[in-house]
Amino acid sequence: MPKNLDNMNVSMVDKTNALANAEKKVKDLKGFYIHLTVYILANIIIVAMNVMIRIWEGESLYEAVVNFGTFIIPFFWGIGLVFHAVKVFDYHPFLGKDWEARQISKYIEEDKREFEKYR
């Protein structure tokens, strides 16, 4: 097969993969924004209902608002939302690519030293 055609096939595969990756990222981002919107709207309703119920049961507005039970659903749902954001935005502050590169270098150096012992 001529070299130009071979390069063209590779180029087409690269473009197809790039397009598929871009479409997946857009789909993931859209999913996150939908999740965020539902989180905000649903939790406004949930918190308002909790506050109104607590006031109806005899608590003051201050007591109803500062009660942890009022915000327990948004709190735990928010933890899930944070994990969703970490996945979508590929944010790994502790075990990211830099950490992987450092660990690989460390183990390569250890192997070199171990090899040098037996030379």
Tab-separated table of N, CA, C and O in Angstrom:
chain	number	residue	atom	x	y	z
A	1	MET	N	0.855	-1.177	0.000
A	1	MET	CA	0.000	0.000	0.000
A	1	MET	C	0.895	1.233	0.000
A	1	MET	O	1.870	1.299	0.754
A	2	PRO	N	0.584	2.203	-0.834
A	2	PRO	CA	1.396	3.419	-0.864
A	2	PRO	C	1.384	4.116	0.496
A	2	PRO	O	0.416	4.069	1.236
A	3	LYS	N	2.500	4.751	0.776
A	3	LYS	CA	2.670	5.404	2.071
A	3	LYS	C	1.633	6.488	2.317
A	3	LYS	O	1.137	6.648	3.423
A	4	ASN	N	1.276	7.258	1.307
A	4	ASN	CA	0.299	8.337	1.474
A	4	ASN	C	-1.066	7.805	1.895
A	4	ASN	O	-1.743	8.391	2.730
A	5	LEU	N	-1.489	6.678	1.313
A	5	LEU	CA	-2.780	6.098	1.681
A	5	LEU	C	-2.753	5.576	3.105
A	5	LEU	O	-3.722	5.689	3.843
A	6	ASP	N	-1.621	4.986	3.486
A	6	ASP	CA	-1.489	4.483	4.849
A	6	ASP	C	-1.601	5.632	5.846
A	6	ASP	O	-2.282	5.524	6.858
A	7	ASN	N	-0.918	6.738	5.579
A	7	ASN	CA	-1.002	7.914	6.450
A	7	ASN	C	-2.410	8.486	6.470
A	7	ASN	O	-2.883	8.964	7.487
A	8	MET	N	-3.099	8.440	5.320
A	8	MET	CA	-4.450	8.961	5.250
A	8	MET	C	-5.387	8.125	6.126
A	8	MET	O	-6.229	8.658	6.832
A	9	ASN	N	-5.214	6.796	6.120
A	9	ASN	CA	-6.041	5.924	6.953
A	9	ASN	C	-5.810	6.204	8.432
A	9	ASN	O	-6.740	6.242	9.216
A	10	VAL	N	-4.551	6.367	8.816
A	10	VAL	CA	-4.222	6.691	10.201
A	10	VAL	C	-4.826	8.032	10.573
A	10	VAL	O	-5.397	8.195	11.644
A	11	SER	N	-4.728	9.002	9.665
A	11	SER	CA	-5.280	10.317	9.920
A	11	SER	C	-6.789	10.250	10.103
A	11	SER	O	-7.351	10.903	10.988
A	12	MET	N	-7.463	9.449	9.289
A	12	MET	CA	-8.910	9.318	9.400
A	12	MET	C	-9.298	8.653	10.723
A	12	MET	O	-10.261	9.047	11.371
A	13	VAL	N	-8.522	7.651	11.142
A	13	VAL	CA	-8.778	6.982	12.411
A	13	VAL	C	-8.573	7.963	13.560
A	13	VAL	O	-9.376	8.015	14.491
A	14	ASP	N	-7.502	8.756	13.495
A	14	ASP	CA	-7.243	9.750	14.532
A	14	ASP	C	-8.380	10.754	14.623
A	14	ASP	O	-8.814	11.117	15.708
A	15	LYS	N	-8.864	11.206	13.463
A	15	LYS	CA	-9.964	12.169	13.457
A	15	LYS	C	-11.242	11.547	14.015
A	15	LYS	O	-11.975	12.186	14.756
A	16	THR	N	-11.486	10.295	13.674
A	16	THR	CA	-12.662	9.599	14.183
A	16	THR	C	-12.579	9.447	15.698
A	16	THR	O	-13.555	9.686	16.410
A	17	ASN	N	-11.400	9.048	16.193
A	17	ASN	CA	-11.214	8.922	17.640
A	17	ASN	C	-11.350	10.275	18.331
A	17	ASN	O	-11.947	10.363	19.400
A	18	ALA	N	-10.790	11.303	17.733
A	18	ALA	CA	-10.871	12.645	18.317
A	18	ALA	C	-12.324	13.106	18.375
A	18	ALA	O	-12.765	13.673	19.379
A	19	LEU	N	-13.066	12.845	17.313
A	19	LEU	CA	-14.476	13.224	17.286
A	19	LEU	C	-15.261	12.454	18.341
A	19	LEU	O	-16.074	13.028	19.067
A	20	ALA	N	-15.019	11.158	18.456
A	20	ALA	CA	-15.713	10.329	19.451
A	20	ALA	C	-15.378	10.803	20.869
A	20	ALA	O	-16.267	10.886	21.722
A	21	ASN	N	-14.095	11.125	21.107
A	21	ASN	CA	-13.696	11.629	22.431
A	21	ASN	C	-14.353	12.967	22.734
A	21	ASN	O	-14.814	13.199	23.857
A	22	ALA	N	-14.390	13.851	21.748
A	22	ALA	CA	-15.009	15.162	21.946
A	22	ALA	C	-16.501	15.015	22.216
A	22	ALA	O	-17.050	15.681	23.110
A	23	GLU	N	-17.169	14.126	21.468
A	23	GLU	CA	-18.605	13.913	21.690
A	23	GLU	C	-18.863	13.349	23.084
A	23	GLU	O	-19.822	13.740	23.747
A	24	LYS	N	-18.003	12.441	23.552
A	24	LYS	CA	-18.167	11.873	24.893
A	24	LYS	C	-17.975	12.951	25.962
A	24	LYS	O	-18.731	13.007	26.931
A	25	LYS	N	-16.974	13.807	25.785
A	25	LYS	CA	-16.736	14.869	26.757
A	25	LYS	C	-17.913	15.838	26.811
A	25	LYS	O	-18.332	16.257	27.886
A	26	VAL	N	-18.468	16.176	25.648
A	26	VAL	CA	-19.625	17.080	25.607
A	26	VAL	C	-20.832	16.420	26.278
A	26	VAL	O	-21.554	17.060	27.044
A	27	LYS	N	-21.027	15.129	26.018
A	27	LYS	CA	-22.137	14.396	26.632
A	27	LYS	C	-21.971	14.356	28.156
A	27	LYS	O	-22.936	14.565	28.906
A	28	ASP	N	-20.757	14.084	28.632
A	28	ASP	CA	-20.487	14.063	30.077
A	28	ASP	C	-20.703	15.434	30.699
A	28	ASP	O	-21.271	15.550	31.790
A	29	LEU	N	-20.246	16.473	30.015
A	29	LEU	CA	-20.411	17.833	30.519
A	29	LEU	C	-21.887	18.214	30.577
A	29	LEU	O	-22.349	18.789	31.569
A	30	LYS	N	-22.629	17.866	29.533
A	30	LYS	CA	-24.065	18.136	29.511
A	30	LYS	C	-24.756	17.406	30.664
A	30	LYS	O	-25.616	17.971	31.348
A	31	GLY	N	-24.377	16.158	30.901
A	31	GLY	CA	-24.937	15.379	32.008
A	31	GLY	C	-24.657	16.037	33.351
A	31	GLY	O	-25.528	16.074	34.226
A	32	PHE	N	-23.449	16.567	33.506
A	32	PHE	CA	-23.117	17.240	34.759
A	32	PHE	C	-23.953	18.497	34.944
A	32	PHE	O	-24.464	18.752	36.030
A	33	TYR	N	-24.102	19.298	33.879
A	33	TYR	CA	-24.883	20.532	33.991
A	33	TYR	C	-26.361	20.231	34.276
A	33	TYR	O	-27.012	20.965	35.023
A	34	ILE	N	-26.880	19.153	33.708
A	34	ILE	CA	-28.252	18.747	34.023
A	34	ILE	C	-28.339	18.345	35.490
A	34	ILE	O	-29.271	18.745	36.203
A	35	HIS	N	-27.358	17.567	35.964
A	35	HIS	CA	-27.316	17.153	37.366
A	35	HIS	C	-27.261	18.376	38.293
A	35	HIS	O	-27.979	18.442	39.287
A	36	LEU	N	-26.429	19.343	37.946
A	36	LEU	CA	-26.302	20.559	38.749
A	36	LEU	C	-27.616	21.338	38.783
A	36	LEU	O	-28.040	21.805	39.849
A	37	THR	N	-28.271	21.461	37.639
A	37	THR	CA	-29.543	22.193	37.571
A	37	THR	C	-30.615	21.505	38.414
A	37	THR	O	-31.325	22.164	39.188
A	38	VAL	N	-30.722	20.194	38.286
A	38	VAL	CA	-31.701	19.443	39.081
A	38	VAL	C	-31.369	19.576	40.564
A	38	VAL	O	-32.270	19.748	41.400
A	39	TYR	N	-30.084	19.509	40.899
A	39	TYR	CA	-29.654	19.658	42.296
A	39	TYR	C	-30.119	20.998	42.872
A	39	TYR	O	-30.689	21.049	43.949
A	40	ILE	N	-29.868	22.056	42.139
A	40	ILE	CA	-30.228	23.397	42.628
A	40	ILE	C	-31.741	23.536	42.770
A	40	ILE	O	-32.240	23.934	43.835
A	41	LEU	N	-32.477	23.205	41.725
A	41	LEU	CA	-33.939	23.371	41.760
A	41	LEU	C	-34.597	22.470	42.806
A	41	LEU	O	-35.449	22.924	43.584
A	42	ALA	N	-34.223	21.208	42.829
A	42	ALA	CA	-34.832	20.273	43.775
A	42	ALA	C	-34.512	20.665	45.215
A	42	ALA	O	-35.383	20.601	46.092
A	43	ASN	N	-33.273	21.098	45.458
A	43	ASN	CA	-32.902	21.421	46.834
A	43	ASN	C	-33.502	22.735	47.313
A	43	ASN	O	-33.744	22.899	48.507
A	44	ILE	N	-33.776	23.650	46.418
A	44	ILE	CA	-34.509	24.865	46.813
A	44	ILE	C	-35.889	24.454	47.320
A	44	ILE	O	-36.336	24.914	48.385
A	45	ILE	N	-36.536	23.564	46.592
A	45	ILE	CA	-37.866	23.101	46.993
A	45	ILE	C	-37.794	22.308	48.295
A	45	ILE	O	-38.590	22.525	49.218
A	46	ILE	N	-36.834	21.401	48.397
A	46	ILE	CA	-36.706	20.559	49.596
A	46	ILE	C	-36.429	21.413	50.837
A	46	ILE	O	-37.059	21.227	51.885
A	47	VAL	N	-35.494	22.339	50.730
A	47	VAL	CA	-35.157	23.185	51.881
A	47	VAL	C	-36.345	24.065	52.252
A	47	VAL	O	-36.686	24.208	53.439
A	48	ALA	N	-37.008	24.648	51.262
A	48	ALA	CA	-38.180	25.492	51.550
A	48	ALA	C	-39.272	24.682	52.243
A	48	ALA	O	-39.875	25.153	53.217
A	49	MET	N	-39.520	23.482	51.772
A	49	MET	CA	-40.541	22.626	52.401
A	49	MET	C	-40.146	22.264	53.833
A	49	MET	O	-40.979	22.309	54.736
A	50	ASN	N	-38.874	21.899	54.031
A	50	ASN	CA	-38.413	21.568	55.380
A	50	ASN	C	-38.576	22.752	56.329
A	50	ASN	O	-39.022	22.594	57.461
A	51	VAL	N	-38.209	23.939	55.863
A	51	VAL	CA	-38.330	25.135	56.710
A	51	VAL	C	-39.799	25.404	57.017
A	51	VAL	O	-40.165	25.672	58.172
A	52	MET	N	-40.662	25.327	56.003
A	52	MET	CA	-42.089	25.587	56.236
A	52	MET	C	-42.689	24.567	57.197
A	52	MET	O	-43.472	24.925	58.092
A	53	ILE	N	-42.342	23.302	57.050
A	53	ILE	CA	-42.859	22.259	57.956
A	53	ILE	C	-42.378	22.503	59.379
A	53	ILE	O	-43.147	22.397	60.344
A	54	ARG	N	-41.114	22.850	59.535
A	54	ARG	CA	-40.571	23.099	60.881
A	54	ARG	C	-41.228	24.325	61.522
A	54	ARG	O	-41.496	24.328	62.724
A	55	ILE	N	-41.485	25.344	60.735
A	55	ILE	CA	-42.174	26.529	61.270
A	55	ILE	C	-43.599	26.151	61.657
A	55	ILE	O	-44.094	26.550	62.710
A	56	TRP	N	-44.261	25.361	60.827
A	56	TRP	CA	-45.628	24.930	61.118
A	56	TRP	C	-45.677	24.091	62.392
A	56	TRP	O	-46.666	24.103	63.126
A	57	GLU	N	-44.584	23.348	62.681
A	57	GLU	CA	-44.518	22.525	63.899
A	57	GLU	C	-44.145	23.342	65.124
A	57	GLU	O	-44.045	22.795	66.225
A	58	GLY	N	-43.890	24.650	64.964
A	58	GLY	CA	-43.669	25.505	66.115
A	58	GLY	C	-42.267	26.064	66.268
A	58	GLY	O	-42.010	26.826	67.202
A	59	GLU	N	-41.338	25.717	65.392
A	59	GLU	CA	-39.996	26.272	65.490
A	59	GLU	C	-39.992	27.690	64.923
A	59	GLU	O	-40.824	28.047	64.093
A	60	SER	N	-39.027	28.482	65.379
A	60	SER	CA	-38.873	29.813	64.801
A	60	SER	C	-38.168	29.687	63.447
A	60	SER	O	-37.614	28.637	63.136
A	61	LEU	N	-38.194	30.752	62.668
A	61	LEU	CA	-37.518	30.738	61.360
A	61	LEU	C	-36.037	30.433	61.540
A	61	LEU	O	-35.462	29.633	60.812
A	62	TYR	N	-35.423	31.059	62.546
A	62	TYR	CA	-33.991	30.838	62.799
A	62	TYR	C	-33.726	29.370	63.124
A	62	TYR	O	-32.796	28.763	62.584
A	63	GLU	N	-34.527	28.786	64.015
A	63	GLU	CA	-34.341	27.383	64.394
A	63	GLU	C	-34.536	26.453	63.190
A	63	GLU	O	-33.800	25.480	63.024
A	64	ALA	N	-35.507	26.773	62.370
A	64	ALA	CA	-35.787	25.938	61.203
A	64	ALA	C	-34.646	25.995	60.190
A	64	ALA	O	-34.304	24.988	59.573
A	65	VAL	N	-34.047	27.172	60.026
A	65	VAL	CA	-32.991	27.328	59.029
A	65	VAL	C	-31.666	26.742	59.503
A	65	VAL	O	-30.946	26.127	58.719
A	66	VAL	N	-31.318	26.914	60.780
A	66	VAL	CA	-30.008	26.452	61.251
A	66	VAL	C	-29.996	24.974	61.626
A	66	VAL	O	-28.949	24.431	61.935
A	67	ASN	N	-31.114	24.300	61.586
A	67	ASN	CA	-31.182	22.884	61.900
A	67	ASN	C	-30.484	22.091	60.798
A	67	ASN	O	-30.778	22.255	59.612
A	68	PHE	N	-29.571	21.185	61.178
A	68	PHE	CA	-28.827	20.399	60.187
A	68	PHE	C	-29.772	19.528	59.362
A	68	PHE	O	-29.524	19.279	58.175
A	69	GLY	N	-30.845	19.060	59.970
A	69	GLY	CA	-31.803	18.222	59.259
A	69	GLY	C	-32.414	18.916	58.057
A	69	GLY	O	-32.822	18.270	57.089
A	70	THR	N	-32.450	20.238	58.102
A	70	THR	CA	-32.985	20.993	56.975
A	70	THR	C	-32.095	20.836	55.746
A	70	THR	O	-32.577	20.809	54.619
A	71	PHE	N	-30.804	20.708	55.960
A	71	PHE	CA	-29.847	20.674	54.857
A	71	PHE	C	-29.186	19.311	54.657
A	71	PHE	O	-28.197	19.201	53.929
A	72	ILE	N	-29.715	18.259	55.280
A	72	ILE	CA	-29.053	16.953	55.176
A	72	ILE	C	-29.104	16.392	53.759
A	72	ILE	O	-28.121	15.838	53.267
A	73	ILE	N	-30.224	16.543	53.069
A	73	ILE	CA	-30.325	16.031	51.691
A	73	ILE	C	-29.397	16.813	50.760
A	73	ILE	O	-28.618	16.198	50.019
A	74	PRO	N	-29.430	18.158	50.767
A	74	PRO	CA	-28.485	18.882	49.902
A	74	PRO	C	-27.026	18.578	50.243
A	74	PRO	O	-26.174	18.537	49.348
A	75	PHE	N	-26.729	18.343	51.516
A	75	PHE	CA	-25.352	18.066	51.922
A	75	PHE	C	-24.843	16.780	51.281
A	75	PHE	O	-23.795	16.764	50.622
A	76	PHE	N	-25.573	15.683	51.466
A	76	PHE	CA	-25.096	14.406	50.941
A	76	PHE	C	-25.222	14.331	49.414
A	76	PHE	O	-24.373	13.744	48.753
A	77	TRP	N	-26.260	14.925	48.871
A	77	TRP	CA	-26.391	14.981	47.413
A	77	TRP	C	-25.244	15.823	46.839
A	77	TRP	O	-24.698	15.523	45.786
A	78	GLY	N	-24.857	16.872	47.558
A	78	GLY	CA	-23.745	17.725	47.139
A	78	GLY	C	-22.435	16.965	47.084
A	78	GLY	O	-21.597	17.209	46.205
A	79	ILE	N	-22.241	16.031	48.010
A	79	ILE	CA	-21.034	15.196	47.974
A	79	ILE	C	-21.012	14.388	46.679
A	79	ILE	O	-19.986	14.301	45.996
A	80	GLY	N	-22.152	13.820	46.322
A	80	GLY	CA	-22.244	13.087	45.054
A	80	GLY	C	-21.993	13.985	43.859
A	80	GLY	O	-21.339	13.589	42.890
A	81	LEU	N	-22.497	15.213	43.923
A	81	LEU	CA	-22.292	16.173	42.840
A	81	LEU	C	-20.818	16.534	42.697
A	81	LEU	O	-20.306	16.666	41.586
A	82	VAL	N	-20.125	16.651	43.806
A	82	VAL	CA	-18.682	16.937	43.769
A	82	VAL	C	-17.934	15.792	43.085
A	82	VAL	O	-17.052	16.023	42.249
A	83	PHE	N	-18.277	14.549	43.415
A	83	PHE	CA	-17.629	13.407	42.760
A	83	PHE	C	-17.932	13.393	41.262
A	83	PHE	O	-17.065	13.053	40.455
A	84	HIS	N	-19.155	13.765	40.887
A	84	HIS	CA	-19.511	13.849	39.475
A	84	HIS	C	-18.652	14.907	38.785
A	84	HIS	O	-18.127	14.682	37.691
A	85	ALA	N	-18.483	16.059	39.425
A	85	ALA	CA	-17.660	17.136	38.858
A	85	ALA	C	-16.204	16.698	38.718
A	85	ALA	O	-15.558	16.982	37.701
A	86	VAL	N	-15.685	16.006	39.717
A	86	VAL	CA	-14.296	15.527	39.663
A	86	VAL	C	-14.104	14.613	38.459
A	86	VAL	O	-13.109	14.709	37.737
A	87	LYS	N	-15.076	13.741	38.219
A	87	LYS	CA	-14.979	12.826	37.082
A	87	LYS	C	-15.073	13.574	35.759
A	87	LYS	O	-14.267	13.357	34.854
A	88	VAL	N	-16.043	14.476	35.646
A	88	VAL	CA	-16.269	15.178	34.372
A	88	VAL	C	-15.114	16.112	34.033
A	88	VAL	O	-14.668	16.174	32.895
A	89	PHE	N	-14.627	16.856	35.021
A	89	PHE	CA	-13.577	17.838	34.765
A	89	PHE	C	-12.178	17.254	34.930
A	89	PHE	O	-11.185	17.967	34.851
A	90	ASP	N	-12.098	15.937	35.181
A	90	ASP	CA	-10.831	15.220	35.281
A	90	ASP	C	-9.869	15.915	36.246
A	90	ASP	O	-8.714	16.185	35.915
A	91	TYR	N	-10.371	16.188	37.438
A	91	TYR	CA	-9.584	16.881	38.460
A	91	TYR	C	-9.132	15.858	39.503
A	91	TYR	O	-9.954	15.263	40.196
A	92	HIS	N	-7.841	15.633	39.565
A	92	HIS	CA	-7.271	14.675	40.507
A	92	HIS	C	-6.099	15.338	41.227
A	92	HIS	O	-4.950	15.199	40.816
A	93	PRO	N	-6.376	16.060	42.314
A	93	PRO	CA	-5.304	16.821	42.966
A	93	PRO	C	-4.257	15.951	43.654
A	93	PRO	O	-3.117	16.356	43.778
A	94	PHE	N	-4.624	14.743	44.071
A	94	PHE	CA	-3.686	13.945	44.835
A	94	PHE	C	-3.023	12.848	44.005
A	94	PHE	O	-1.839	12.611	44.127
A	95	LEU	N	-3.768	12.185	43.190
A	95	LEU	CA	-3.229	11.063	42.430
A	95	LEU	C	-3.337	11.323	40.931
A	95	LEU	O	-3.741	10.472	40.163
A	96	GLY	N	-2.934	12.488	40.508
A	96	GLY	CA	-3.024	12.875	39.101
A	96	GLY	C	-1.838	12.414	38.289
A	96	GLY	O	-1.027	11.580	38.702
A	97	LYS	N	-1.703	12.979	37.111
A	97	LYS	CA	-0.639	12.599	36.168
A	97	LYS	C	0.748	12.906	36.735
A	97	LYS	O	1.681	12.142	36.532
A	98	ASP	N	0.889	14.034	37.453
A	98	ASP	CA	2.187	14.374	38.038
A	98	ASP	C	2.612	13.313	39.051
A	98	ASP	O	3.772	12.913	39.099
A	99	TRP	N	1.660	12.863	39.870
A	99	TRP	CA	1.957	11.848	40.868
A	99	TRP	C	2.388	10.552	40.170
A	99	TRP	O	3.360	9.919	40.577
A	100	GLU	N	1.656	10.182	39.110
A	100	GLU	CA	2.001	8.966	38.371
A	100	GLU	C	3.415	9.068	37.792
A	100	GLU	O	4.192	8.111	37.891
A	101	ALA	N	3.747	10.207	37.210
A	101	ALA	CA	5.077	10.392	36.622
A	101	ALA	C	6.164	10.297	37.698
A	101	ALA	O	7.216	9.675	37.468
A	102	ARG	N	5.921	10.887	38.862
A	102	ARG	CA	6.908	10.817	39.953
A	102	ARG	C	7.095	9.378	40.426
A	102	ARG	O	8.212	8.935	40.690
A	103	GLN	N	5.984	8.639	40.548
A	103	GLN	CA	6.078	7.254	40.997
A	103	GLN	C	6.817	6.392	39.982
A	103	GLN	O	7.644	5.555	40.348
A	104	ILE	N	6.545	6.592	38.710
A	104	ILE	CA	7.239	5.837	37.658
A	104	ILE	C	8.730	6.125	37.710
A	104	ILE	O	9.558	5.210	37.674
A	105	SER	N	9.095	7.404	37.823
A	105	SER	CA	10.516	7.769	37.913
A	105	SER	C	11.167	7.143	39.135
A	105	SER	O	12.296	6.645	39.063
A	106	LYS	N	10.457	7.171	40.250
A	106	LYS	CA	10.990	6.603	41.488
A	106	LYS	C	11.281	5.112	41.308
A	106	LYS	O	12.360	4.632	41.679
A	107	TYR	N	10.342	4.374	40.738
A	107	TYR	CA	10.541	2.936	40.581
A	107	TYR	C	11.604	2.612	39.536
A	107	TYR	O	12.338	1.635	39.681
A	108	ILE	N	11.720	3.411	38.512
A	108	ILE	CA	12.784	3.206	37.524
A	108	ILE	C	14.141	3.403	38.186
A	108	ILE	O	15.068	2.613	37.980
A	109	GLU	N	14.274	4.452	39.009
A	109	GLU	CA	15.533	4.697	39.718
A	109	GLU	C	15.851	3.561	40.683
A	109	GLU	O	17.001	3.137	40.798
A	110	GLU	N	14.841	3.052	41.389
A	110	GLU	CA	15.066	1.933	42.303
A	110	GLU	C	15.551	0.704	41.532
A	110	GLU	O	16.457	0.003	41.991
A	111	ASP	N	14.937	0.442	40.378
A	111	ASP	CA	15.358	-0.697	39.568
A	111	ASP	C	16.792	-0.533	39.069
A	111	ASP	O	17.565	-1.488	39.049
A	112	LYS	N	17.159	0.700	38.681
A	112	LYS	CA	18.526	0.953	38.219
A	112	LYS	C	19.518	0.689	39.341
A	112	LYS	O	20.556	0.062	39.135
A	113	ARG	N	19.224	1.189	40.551
A	113	ARG	CA	20.126	0.967	41.689
A	113	ARG	C	20.239	-0.515	42.027
A	113	ARG	O	21.315	-1.018	42.337
A	114	GLU	N	19.105	-1.223	41.982
A	114	GLU	CA	19.111	-2.650	42.265
A	114	GLU	C	19.943	-3.394	41.224
A	114	GLU	O	20.708	-4.292	41.555
A	115	PHE	N	19.821	-3.002	39.969
A	115	PHE	CA	20.583	-3.615	38.882
A	115	PHE	C	22.063	-3.341	39.066
A	115	PHE	O	22.908	-4.228	38.847
A	116	GLU	N	22.424	-2.128	39.463
A	116	GLU	CA	23.834	-1.751	39.638
A	116	GLU	C	24.496	-2.533	40.774
A	116	GLU	O	25.694	-2.766	40.750
A	117	LYS	N	23.732	-2.935	41.772
A	117	LYS	CA	24.286	-3.728	42.878
A	117	LYS	C	24.907	-5.031	42.383
A	117	LYS	O	25.910	-5.484	42.919
A	118	TYR	N	24.288	-5.625	41.400
A	118	TYR	CA	24.697	-6.960	40.947
A	118	TYR	C	25.592	-6.929	39.708
A	118	TYR	O	25.886	-7.956	39.138
A	119	ARG	N	26.056	-5.758	39.350
A	119	ARG	CA	26.953	-5.658	38.197
A	119	ARG	C	28.363	-5.939	38.581
A	119	ARG	O	28.885	-5.891	39.570
